[in-house]
Tab-separated table of C-alpha atoms in Angstrom:
chain	number	residue	atom	x	y	z
H	1	UNK	CA	89.110	-34.623	86.296
H	2	UNK	CA	90.027	-36.125	82.915
H	3	UNK	CA	87.381	-38.167	81.146
H	4	UNK	CA	87.719	-40.449	78.157
H	5	UNK	CA	84.734	-40.336	75.847
H	6	UNK	CA	83.604	-43.646	74.389
H	7	UNK	CA	81.099	-43.795	71.556
H	8	UNK	CA	78.141	-46.038	72.238
H	9	UNK	CA	75.216	-46.731	69.926
H	10	UNK	CA	72.524	-47.544	72.473
H	11	UNK	CA	70.075	-48.784	69.843
H	12	UNK	CA	72.437	-51.699	69.178
H	13	UNK	CA	71.767	-52.815	72.769
H	14	UNK	CA	75.250	-54.259	73.332
H	15	UNK	CA	75.146	-56.657	76.241
H	16	UNK	CA	78.228	-55.128	77.909
H	17	UNK	CA	76.578	-51.721	77.733
H	18	UNK	CA	73.275	-52.965	79.144
H	19	UNK	CA	75.284	-54.402	82.008
H	20	UNK	CA	76.507	-50.857	82.786
H	21	UNK	CA	73.015	-49.409	82.430
H	22	UNK	CA	70.086	-51.827	82.185
H	23	UNK	CA	67.880	-48.925	81.051
H	24	UNK	CA	70.067	-48.773	77.937
H	25	UNK	CA	70.336	-44.993	77.726
H	26	UNK	CA	73.184	-42.487	77.662
H	27	UNK	CA	75.238	-40.945	79.148
H	28	UNK	CA	76.891	-43.393	81.546
H	29	UNK	CA	79.920	-42.370	83.609
H	30	UNK	CA	82.276	-45.169	84.632
H	31	UNK	CA	84.501	-44.026	87.473
H	32	UNK	CA	88.077	-45.143	88.205
H	33	UNK	CA	86.825	-48.082	90.281
H	34	UNK	CA	84.505	-49.334	87.544
H	35	UNK	CA	81.287	-48.091	89.140
H	36	UNK	CA	78.767	-47.163	86.423
H	37	UNK	CA	76.651	-44.070	87.039
H	38	UNK	CA	73.794	-43.999	84.539
H	39	UNK	CA	72.124	-40.825	83.318
H	40	UNK	CA	73.045	-37.165	83.474
H	41	UNK	CA	70.998	-36.413	86.609
H	42	UNK	CA	72.633	-39.217	88.595
H	43	UNK	CA	76.054	-38.202	87.322
H	44	UNK	CA	75.464	-34.648	88.627
H	45	UNK	CA	74.479	-36.002	92.042
H	46	UNK	CA	77.434	-38.370	92.174
H	47	UNK	CA	79.979	-35.754	91.106
H	48	UNK	CA	78.564	-33.383	93.699
H	49	UNK	CA	78.775	-36.012	96.421
H	50	UNK	CA	82.325	-37.022	95.581
H	51	UNK	CA	83.908	-33.724	94.441
H	52	UNK	CA	81.382	-31.020	95.376
H	53	UNK	CA	82.654	-30.205	98.848
H	54	UNK	CA	86.122	-29.395	97.532
H	55	UNK	CA	84.741	-26.903	95.002
H	56	UNK	CA	83.574	-24.420	97.625
H	57	UNK	CA	81.809	-21.492	95.956
H	58	UNK	CA	82.113	-23.158	92.553
H	59	UNK	CA	80.089	-26.140	93.604
H	60	UNK	CA	77.537	-26.928	90.880
H	61	UNK	CA	74.779	-28.214	93.154
H	62	UNK	CA	74.101	-25.652	95.899
H	63	UNK	CA	74.706	-26.675	99.488
H	64	UNK	CA	71.318	-25.427	100.735
H	65	UNK	CA	68.553	-28.064	100.396
H	66	UNK	CA	66.033	-25.434	99.315
H	67	UNK	CA	68.273	-24.154	96.538
H	68	UNK	CA	68.937	-27.747	95.517
H	69	UNK	CA	65.234	-28.186	94.838
H	70	UNK	CA	65.328	-25.475	92.182
H	71	UNK	CA	68.531	-26.801	90.605
H	72	UNK	CA	67.170	-30.328	90.483
H	73	UNK	CA	63.800	-29.112	89.191
H	74	UNK	CA	65.553	-27.602	86.185
H	75	UNK	CA	67.802	-30.634	85.702
H	76	UNK	CA	64.569	-32.660	85.421
H	77	UNK	CA	62.900	-29.990	83.281
H	78	UNK	CA	65.539	-30.320	80.571
H	79	UNK	CA	66.494	-33.942	81.114
H	80	UNK	CA	62.927	-35.212	81.031
H	81	UNK	CA	60.469	-32.596	79.754
H	82	UNK	CA	62.597	-30.834	77.140
H	83	UNK	CA	63.925	-34.186	75.987
H	84	UNK	CA	60.427	-35.645	75.634
H	85	UNK	CA	58.953	-32.584	73.922
H	86	UNK	CA	61.859	-31.521	71.714
H	87	UNK	CA	65.068	-33.537	71.786
H	88	UNK	CA	63.685	-37.037	71.451
H	89	UNK	CA	61.630	-36.134	68.368
H	90	UNK	CA	64.404	-34.272	66.570
H	91	UNK	CA	67.160	-36.736	67.496
H	92	UNK	CA	65.026	-39.682	66.433
H	93	UNK	CA	63.816	-38.151	63.207
H	94	UNK	CA	66.898	-36.280	62.065
H	95	UNK	CA	69.752	-38.375	63.445
H	96	UNK	CA	68.849	-41.891	64.568
H	97	UNK	CA	66.827	-42.659	61.454
H	98	UNK	CA	70.025	-42.189	59.432
H	99	UNK	CA	71.615	-45.042	61.340
H	100	UNK	CA	68.767	-47.497	60.989
H	101	UNK	CA	68.030	-47.985	57.276
H	102	UNK	CA	64.404	-48.276	56.194
H	103	UNK	CA	64.991	-51.899	55.200
H	104	UNK	CA	66.266	-52.820	58.675
H	105	UNK	CA	63.333	-51.701	60.754
H	106	UNK	CA	63.902	-47.988	60.274
H	107	UNK	CA	61.501	-45.563	58.642
H	108	UNK	CA	61.683	-42.202	56.915
H	109	UNK	CA	61.573	-39.003	59.018
H	110	UNK	CA	58.163	-38.130	60.437
H	111	UNK	CA	57.506	-34.521	59.453
H	112	UNK	CA	54.663	-34.199	61.968
H	113	UNK	CA	57.033	-35.073	64.834
H	114	UNK	CA	59.636	-32.636	63.522
H	115	UNK	CA	57.048	-29.874	63.272
H	116	UNK	CA	55.831	-30.535	66.839
H	117	UNK	CA	59.376	-30.408	68.209
H	118	UNK	CA	60.158	-27.176	66.379
H	119	UNK	CA	57.035	-25.629	67.839
H	120	UNK	CA	57.831	-26.916	71.352
H	121	UNK	CA	61.389	-25.614	71.342
H	122	UNK	CA	60.068	-22.048	71.062
H	123	UNK	CA	58.170	-22.410	74.332
H	124	UNK	CA	61.208	-23.885	76.082
H	125	UNK	CA	63.375	-21.068	74.740
H	126	UNK	CA	60.941	-18.527	76.168
H	127	UNK	CA	61.159	-20.323	79.525
H	128	UNK	CA	64.961	-20.120	79.462
H	129	UNK	CA	64.628	-16.416	78.681
H	130	UNK	CA	62.101	-15.968	81.496
H	131	UNK	CA	64.535	-17.494	83.996
H	132	UNK	CA	67.588	-15.704	82.564
H	133	UNK	CA	65.908	-12.303	82.860
H	134	UNK	CA	65.206	-12.861	86.567
H	135	UNK	CA	68.414	-14.545	87.663
H	136	UNK	CA	72.103	-14.502	86.976
H	137	UNK	CA	72.021	-18.182	85.999
H	138	UNK	CA	69.044	-20.487	85.400
H	139	UNK	CA	68.654	-21.838	88.929
H	140	UNK	CA	69.807	-18.744	90.840
H	141	UNK	CA	72.795	-16.504	91.474
H	142	UNK	CA	75.388	-19.145	90.770
H	143	UNK	CA	76.230	-21.303	87.812
H	144	UNK	CA	74.890	-24.811	88.455
H	145	UNK	CA	74.335	-28.185	86.840
H	146	UNK	CA	70.985	-26.794	85.661
H	147	UNK	CA	72.825	-24.490	83.238
H	148	UNK	CA	74.972	-27.289	81.864
H	149	UNK	CA	72.094	-29.727	81.469
H	150	UNK	CA	69.958	-27.080	79.762
H	151	UNK	CA	72.819	-26.034	77.500
H	152	UNK	CA	73.657	-29.636	76.642
H	153	UNK	CA	70.093	-30.347	75.549
H	154	UNK	CA	69.803	-27.077	73.656
H	155	UNK	CA	73.175	-27.531	71.976
H	156	UNK	CA	72.033	-30.763	70.310
H	157	UNK	CA	69.069	-28.916	68.824
H	158	UNK	CA	71.317	-25.988	67.936
H	159	UNK	CA	73.640	-28.396	66.122
H	160	UNK	CA	70.667	-29.244	63.918
H	161	UNK	CA	69.959	-25.525	63.458
H	162	UNK	CA	66.567	-25.716	65.143
H	163	UNK	CA	66.881	-23.258	68.047
H	164	UNK	CA	65.354	-19.884	67.057
H	165	UNK	CA	67.710	-17.839	69.255
H	166	UNK	CA	66.562	-14.565	67.685
H	167	UNK	CA	63.186	-15.054	69.398
H	168	UNK	CA	64.580	-14.507	72.900
H	169	UNK	CA	67.489	-12.189	73.576
H	170	UNK	CA	67.855	-13.132	77.259
H	171	UNK	CA	68.029	-16.844	76.439
H	172	UNK	CA	70.548	-16.122	73.691
H	173	UNK	CA	72.700	-13.990	76.000
H	174	UNK	CA	72.664	-16.751	78.650
H	175	UNK	CA	73.723	-19.363	76.087
H	176	UNK	CA	76.445	-17.087	74.710
H	177	UNK	CA	77.894	-16.761	78.226
H	178	UNK	CA	77.959	-20.541	78.647
H	179	UNK	CA	79.323	-21.141	75.176
H	180	UNK	CA	82.258	-18.849	75.907
H	181	UNK	CA	83.402	-20.860	78.901
H	182	UNK	CA	86.598	-22.836	78.298
H	183	UNK	CA	84.915	-26.037	79.523
H	184	UNK	CA	82.300	-25.742	76.782
H	185	UNK	CA	84.717	-25.322	73.869
H	186	UNK	CA	85.691	-28.978	73.321
H	187	UNK	CA	81.999	-29.895	72.995
H	188	UNK	CA	81.535	-27.299	70.272
H	189	UNK	CA	84.431	-28.789	68.312
H	190	UNK	CA	82.794	-32.217	68.094
H	191	UNK	CA	80.929	-33.167	64.969
H	192	UNK	CA	78.837	-36.074	63.876
H	193	UNK	CA	79.677	-38.108	60.800
H	194	UNK	CA	77.263	-37.386	57.986
H	195	UNK	CA	75.551	-34.500	59.786
H	196	UNK	CA	77.511	-31.229	59.783
H	197	UNK	CA	76.597	-28.669	62.466
H	198	UNK	CA	74.506	-25.599	61.686
H	199	UNK	CA	76.505	-22.543	60.602
H	200	UNK	CA	76.266	-20.796	63.987
H	201	UNK	CA	76.664	-23.894	66.188
H	202	UNK	CA	80.252	-23.315	67.292
H	203	UNK	CA	80.173	-19.559	66.721
H	204	UNK	CA	80.648	-17.728	70.034
H	205	UNK	CA	79.162	-14.597	68.514
H	206	UNK	CA	76.087	-16.212	66.958
Z	1	UNK	CA	55.789	-36.118	109.758
Z	2	UNK	CA	52.095	-35.563	109.121
Z	3	UNK	CA	51.047	-34.706	105.578
Z	4	UNK	CA	47.737	-33.374	104.302
Z	5	UNK	CA	46.781	-34.774	100.925
Z	6	UNK	CA	45.208	-32.350	98.474
Z	7	UNK	CA	43.551	-33.559	95.297
Z	8	UNK	CA	44.801	-31.864	92.161
Z	9	UNK	CA	43.663	-32.484	88.597
Z	10	UNK	CA	46.796	-31.534	86.711
Z	11	UNK	CA	45.084	-31.632	83.312
Z	12	UNK	CA	42.995	-28.633	84.402
Z	13	UNK	CA	46.274	-26.674	84.554
Z	14	UNK	CA	45.193	-24.446	87.471
Z	15	UNK	CA	47.353	-21.364	87.561
Z	16	UNK	CA	48.042	-21.692	91.296
Z	17	UNK	CA	49.197	-25.261	90.756
Z	18	UNK	CA	51.448	-24.340	87.827
Z	19	UNK	CA	52.988	-21.753	90.104
Z	20	UNK	CA	53.970	-24.584	92.489
Z	21	UNK	CA	55.250	-26.747	89.652
Z	22	UNK	CA	55.629	-25.151	86.218
Z	23	UNK	CA	56.014	-28.643	84.715
Z	24	UNK	CA	52.417	-29.260	85.802
Z	25	UNK	CA	52.887	-32.801	87.083
Z	26	UNK	CA	52.272	-34.589	90.381
Z	27	UNK	CA	53.175	-35.168	93.144
Z	28	UNK	CA	54.221	-31.847	94.662
Z	29	UNK	CA	55.173	-31.584	98.339
Z	30	UNK	CA	54.652	-28.182	99.968
Z	31	UNK	CA	56.648	-27.956	103.172
Z	32	UNK	CA	55.765	-25.974	106.301
Z	33	UNK	CA	57.502	-22.864	104.954
Z	34	UNK	CA	55.629	-22.968	101.637
Z	35	UNK	CA	58.521	-24.332	99.587
Z	36	UNK	CA	57.185	-26.498	96.749
Z	37	UNK	CA	59.165	-29.634	95.937
Z	38	UNK	CA	57.969	-31.025	92.592
Z	39	UNK	CA	58.142	-34.688	91.641
Z	40	UNK	CA	58.686	-37.879	93.603
Z	41	UNK	CA	62.439	-38.074	92.921
Z	42	UNK	CA	63.061	-34.541	94.184
Z	43	UNK	CA	60.839	-35.172	97.191
Z	44	UNK	CA	62.953	-38.222	98.110
Z	45	UNK	CA	66.148	-36.162	97.855
Z	46	UNK	CA	64.672	-33.308	99.879
Z	47	UNK	CA	63.302	-35.548	102.623
Z	48	UNK	CA	66.652	-37.290	102.848
Z	49	UNK	CA	68.509	-33.982	103.094
Z	50	UNK	CA	66.229	-32.578	105.745
Z	51	UNK	CA	65.282	-35.672	107.787
Z	52	UNK	CA	67.621	-38.437	106.593
Z	53	UNK	CA	70.456	-37.912	109.042
Z	54	UNK	CA	68.137	-38.354	112.018
Z	55	UNK	CA	66.876	-41.706	110.724
Z	56	UNK	CA	70.191	-43.500	111.196
Z	57	UNK	CA	69.925	-47.068	109.956
Z	58	UNK	CA	66.402	-46.448	108.710
Z	59	UNK	CA	67.502	-43.765	106.315
Z	60	UNK	CA	65.811	-44.348	102.944
Z	61	UNK	CA	68.625	-43.044	100.753
Z	62	UNK	CA	71.881	-44.774	101.736
Z	63	UNK	CA	74.705	-42.629	103.075
Z	64	UNK	CA	77.355	-44.130	100.770
Z	65	UNK	CA	77.530	-42.318	97.374
Z	66	UNK	CA	78.046	-45.609	95.541
Z	67	UNK	CA	74.955	-47.172	97.088
Z	68	UNK	CA	73.048	-43.971	96.319
Z	69	UNK	CA	73.698	-44.516	92.629
Z	70	UNK	CA	71.806	-47.803	92.705
Z	71	UNK	CA	68.930	-46.381	94.727
Z	72	UNK	CA	68.610	-43.390	92.418
Z	73	UNK	CA	68.938	-45.583	89.332
Z	74	UNK	CA	65.870	-47.530	90.449
Z	75	UNK	CA	63.978	-44.383	91.443
Z	76	UNK	CA	64.515	-43.235	87.835
Z	77	UNK	CA	63.732	-46.690	86.452
Z	78	UNK	CA	60.257	-46.642	87.915
Z	79	UNK	CA	59.656	-42.895	87.890
Z	80	UNK	CA	60.631	-42.462	84.244
Z	81	UNK	CA	60.918	-45.794	82.409
Z	82	UNK	CA	58.135	-47.779	84.051
Z	83	UNK	CA	55.905	-44.723	83.927
Z	84	UNK	CA	56.592	-44.167	80.206
Z	85	UNK	CA	56.207	-47.834	79.258
Z	86	UNK	CA	53.347	-48.875	81.527
Z	87	UNK	CA	51.819	-46.302	83.860
Z	88	UNK	CA	51.302	-43.435	81.479
Z	89	UNK	CA	49.467	-45.609	78.947
Z	90	UNK	CA	47.186	-47.309	81.452
Z	91	UNK	CA	46.494	-44.185	83.515
Z	92	UNK	CA	45.714	-42.166	80.386
Z	93	UNK	CA	43.558	-44.795	78.753
Z	94	UNK	CA	41.775	-46.265	81.758
Z	95	UNK	CA	41.532	-43.309	84.153
Z	96	UNK	CA	42.160	-39.889	82.632
Z	97	UNK	CA	39.934	-40.489	79.624
Z	98	UNK	CA	37.014	-40.882	82.036
Z	99	UNK	CA	37.547	-37.331	83.223
Z	100	UNK	CA	37.790	-35.722	79.815
Z	101	UNK	CA	34.624	-36.509	77.859
Z	102	UNK	CA	34.927	-37.290	74.155
Z	103	UNK	CA	33.058	-34.094	73.325
Z	104	UNK	CA	35.543	-31.940	75.256
Z	105	UNK	CA	38.755	-32.982	73.563
Z	106	UNK	CA	38.856	-36.467	75.044
Z	107	UNK	CA	38.759	-39.701	73.100
Z	108	UNK	CA	37.827	-43.321	73.729
Z	109	UNK	CA	40.419	-45.705	75.211
Z	110	UNK	CA	43.150	-46.805	72.790
Z	111	UNK	CA	43.243	-50.587	72.968
Z	112	UNK	CA	46.651	-50.725	71.252
Z	113	UNK	CA	48.184	-48.581	74.008
Z	114	UNK	CA	46.518	-50.714	76.691
Z	115	UNK	CA	47.822	-53.886	75.100
Z	116	UNK	CA	51.367	-52.474	74.870
Z	117	UNK	CA	51.317	-51.476	78.541
Z	118	UNK	CA	50.024	-54.872	79.641
Z	119	UNK	CA	52.843	-56.519	77.708
Z	120	UNK	CA	55.464	-54.118	79.126
Z	121	UNK	CA	54.385	-54.611	82.737
Z	122	UNK	CA	55.366	-58.285	82.495
Z	123	UNK	CA	58.949	-57.384	81.664
Z	124	UNK	CA	59.102	-54.873	84.520
Z	125	UNK	CA	57.660	-57.446	86.901
Z	126	UNK	CA	60.383	-59.900	85.886
Z	127	UNK	CA	62.964	-57.184	86.563
Z	128	UNK	CA	61.540	-56.621	90.056
Z	129	UNK	CA	61.719	-60.370	90.609
Z	130	UNK	CA	65.298	-60.500	89.311
Z	131	UNK	CA	66.334	-57.835	91.836
Z	132	UNK	CA	64.276	-59.295	94.683
Z	133	UNK	CA	65.855	-62.728	94.262
Z	134	UNK	CA	69.372	-61.274	94.591
Z	135	UNK	CA	68.820	-58.722	97.327
Z	136	UNK	CA	66.848	-58.204	100.473
Z	137	UNK	CA	65.230	-55.073	99.012
Z	138	UNK	CA	65.314	-53.699	95.461
Z	139	UNK	CA	68.381	-51.477	95.787
Z	140	UNK	CA	70.292	-53.570	98.314
Z	141	UNK	CA	70.253	-54.868	101.881
Z	142	UNK	CA	68.104	-52.079	103.242
Z	143	UNK	CA	64.653	-50.768	102.461
Z	144	UNK	CA	65.025	-47.573	100.417
Z	145	UNK	CA	63.077	-45.011	98.434
Z	146	UNK	CA	63.542	-47.336	95.441
Z	147	UNK	CA	61.137	-49.821	97.044
Z	148	UNK	CA	58.530	-47.170	97.753
Z	149	UNK	CA	58.747	-45.597	94.305
Z	150	UNK	CA	58.531	-49.010	92.627
Z	151	UNK	CA	55.625	-50.070	94.838
Z	152	UNK	CA	53.803	-46.789	94.265
Z	153	UNK	CA	53.989	-47.174	90.503
Z	154	UNK	CA	53.062	-50.839	90.632
Z	155	UNK	CA	50.186	-50.228	93.037
Z	156	UNK	CA	48.436	-47.935	90.549
Z	157	UNK	CA	48.586	-50.688	87.948
Z	158	UNK	CA	47.540	-53.228	90.572
Z	159	UNK	CA	44.540	-51.037	91.412
Z	160	UNK	CA	43.481	-51.507	87.796
Z	161	UNK	CA	44.092	-55.251	88.112
Z	162	UNK	CA	46.832	-55.280	85.496
Z	163	UNK	CA	49.836	-56.674	87.403
Z	164	UNK	CA	50.195	-60.424	86.696
Z	165	UNK	CA	51.729	-61.208	90.111
Z	166	UNK	CA	51.407	-64.954	89.553
Z	167	UNK	CA	54.116	-64.695	86.872
Z	168	UNK	CA	56.893	-63.892	89.348
Z	169	UNK	CA	56.879	-65.242	92.887
Z	170	UNK	CA	59.893	-63.199	94.075
Z	171	UNK	CA	58.323	-59.949	92.874
Z	172	UNK	CA	55.060	-60.919	94.541
Z	173	UNK	CA	56.779	-61.780	97.824
Z	174	UNK	CA	58.635	-58.437	97.778
Z	175	UNK	CA	55.382	-56.547	97.185
Z	176	UNK	CA	53.589	-58.532	99.902
Z	177	UNK	CA	56.289	-57.501	102.404
Z	178	UNK	CA	55.887	-53.831	101.457
Z	179	UNK	CA	52.116	-54.008	101.442
Z	180	UNK	CA	52.149	-55.330	105.008
Z	181	UNK	CA	54.028	-52.341	106.371
Z	182	UNK	CA	51.882	-50.036	108.497
Z	183	UNK	CA	52.956	-47.021	106.419
Z	184	UNK	CA	51.519	-48.637	103.287
Z	185	UNK	CA	48.079	-49.377	104.716
Z	186	UNK	CA	46.456	-45.931	104.366
Z	187	UNK	CA	47.332	-45.926	100.664
Z	188	UNK	CA	45.580	-49.232	100.165
Z	189	UNK	CA	42.428	-47.836	101.735
Z	190	UNK	CA	42.138	-45.036	99.184
Z	191	UNK	CA	39.820	-45.451	96.259
Z	192	UNK	CA	39.014	-43.484	93.168
Z	193	UNK	CA	35.496	-42.328	92.422
Z	194	UNK	CA	33.999	-44.308	89.576
Z	195	UNK	CA	36.842	-46.835	89.429
Z	196	UNK	CA	36.773	-49.482	92.172
Z	197	UNK	CA	40.060	-51.272	92.897
Z	198	UNK	CA	40.768	-54.781	91.673
Z	199	UNK	CA	39.685	-57.550	94.046
Z	200	UNK	CA	43.181	-58.240	95.391
Z	201	UNK	CA	44.396	-54.626	95.503
Z	202	UNK	CA	44.170	-54.108	99.266
Z	203	UNK	CA	44.453	-57.803	100.111
Z	204	UNK	CA	47.649	-58.435	102.096
Z	205	UNK	CA	47.449	-62.102	101.194
Z	206	UNK	CA	46.899	-61.698	97.451
């Protein structure tokens, strides 16, 4: 399925964007009929419901309700908990504050928040390693949305150079496997104006 | 389906509880086989997958994938956004701080946080009213998990007496309809030690 990516600056609170997602957060998928599906977790569910059956063994949300619990638990873990404890701090302090000048309601980076996030990411990395040592993929034997959501959240932090991969070899090996997948490559080629990626960000052999 | 309620104090971080839900948050449903389903959103999905089909028209997550998007969007709205902007502040400041004495790492209630939450709840109440004026129930024509999740989050704030129902008649009418349902009654009879409910909390004609 081909997807066009559209840049949205949610902090500008464009009315047309808020119409797509009143919560005002990204990502939002707009399907061919114009239906807006807001948020990564809902997008996973919707893609599974509309395309999952046809994927057979490659389905990214398992068919078994019990296995779905574990996949969804990890989708929430990264989408909510990791985001709140790591991503939100670092994205706000290191990226968003560049877009909102101090004179226009912005403020300078909060070093306490950055320090907290850098401490928290170590615990999340250990948890990824814990799961990766016990299972083939994060939620079980098969690759699932949990892996992609986790990798997406970690990749933002990795872009900033703040994931201490050397602290957990199993987590690093899991991420290297994901990074090598053809579907992941285009993401690694994207860059953000004004903020170059860390040296190892797109390196498959980091 | 009969359910036994077990009190858990998540801030005590009991090891057996963290084993059920490593994220350490409530609610957690443990099914008859011992499977732990953590979080209200995952519980809704699991109940729908295991019992939904048999409910026919009374199913609480619609069968149509497009309608599911709206139901899930509102489950997230209240479970994540309302909680972050209203519930978490008021529950932390007015309830949890009673359980953790100042001498043991606790602190006295933060009046700034309480004021922010009381301001935010007004905007959420208007949003409930906006939806309730356009639809029979929050997510559409039929009662859904969105109504129960919204009502659950609002009822905690209502217990504390902090929902200004008089500001939105459509929101109030929607909540009165839910409150009158037999399934809602047992919840309204529960009280918390040391914190009596607001005068109108259990009143069906508030």
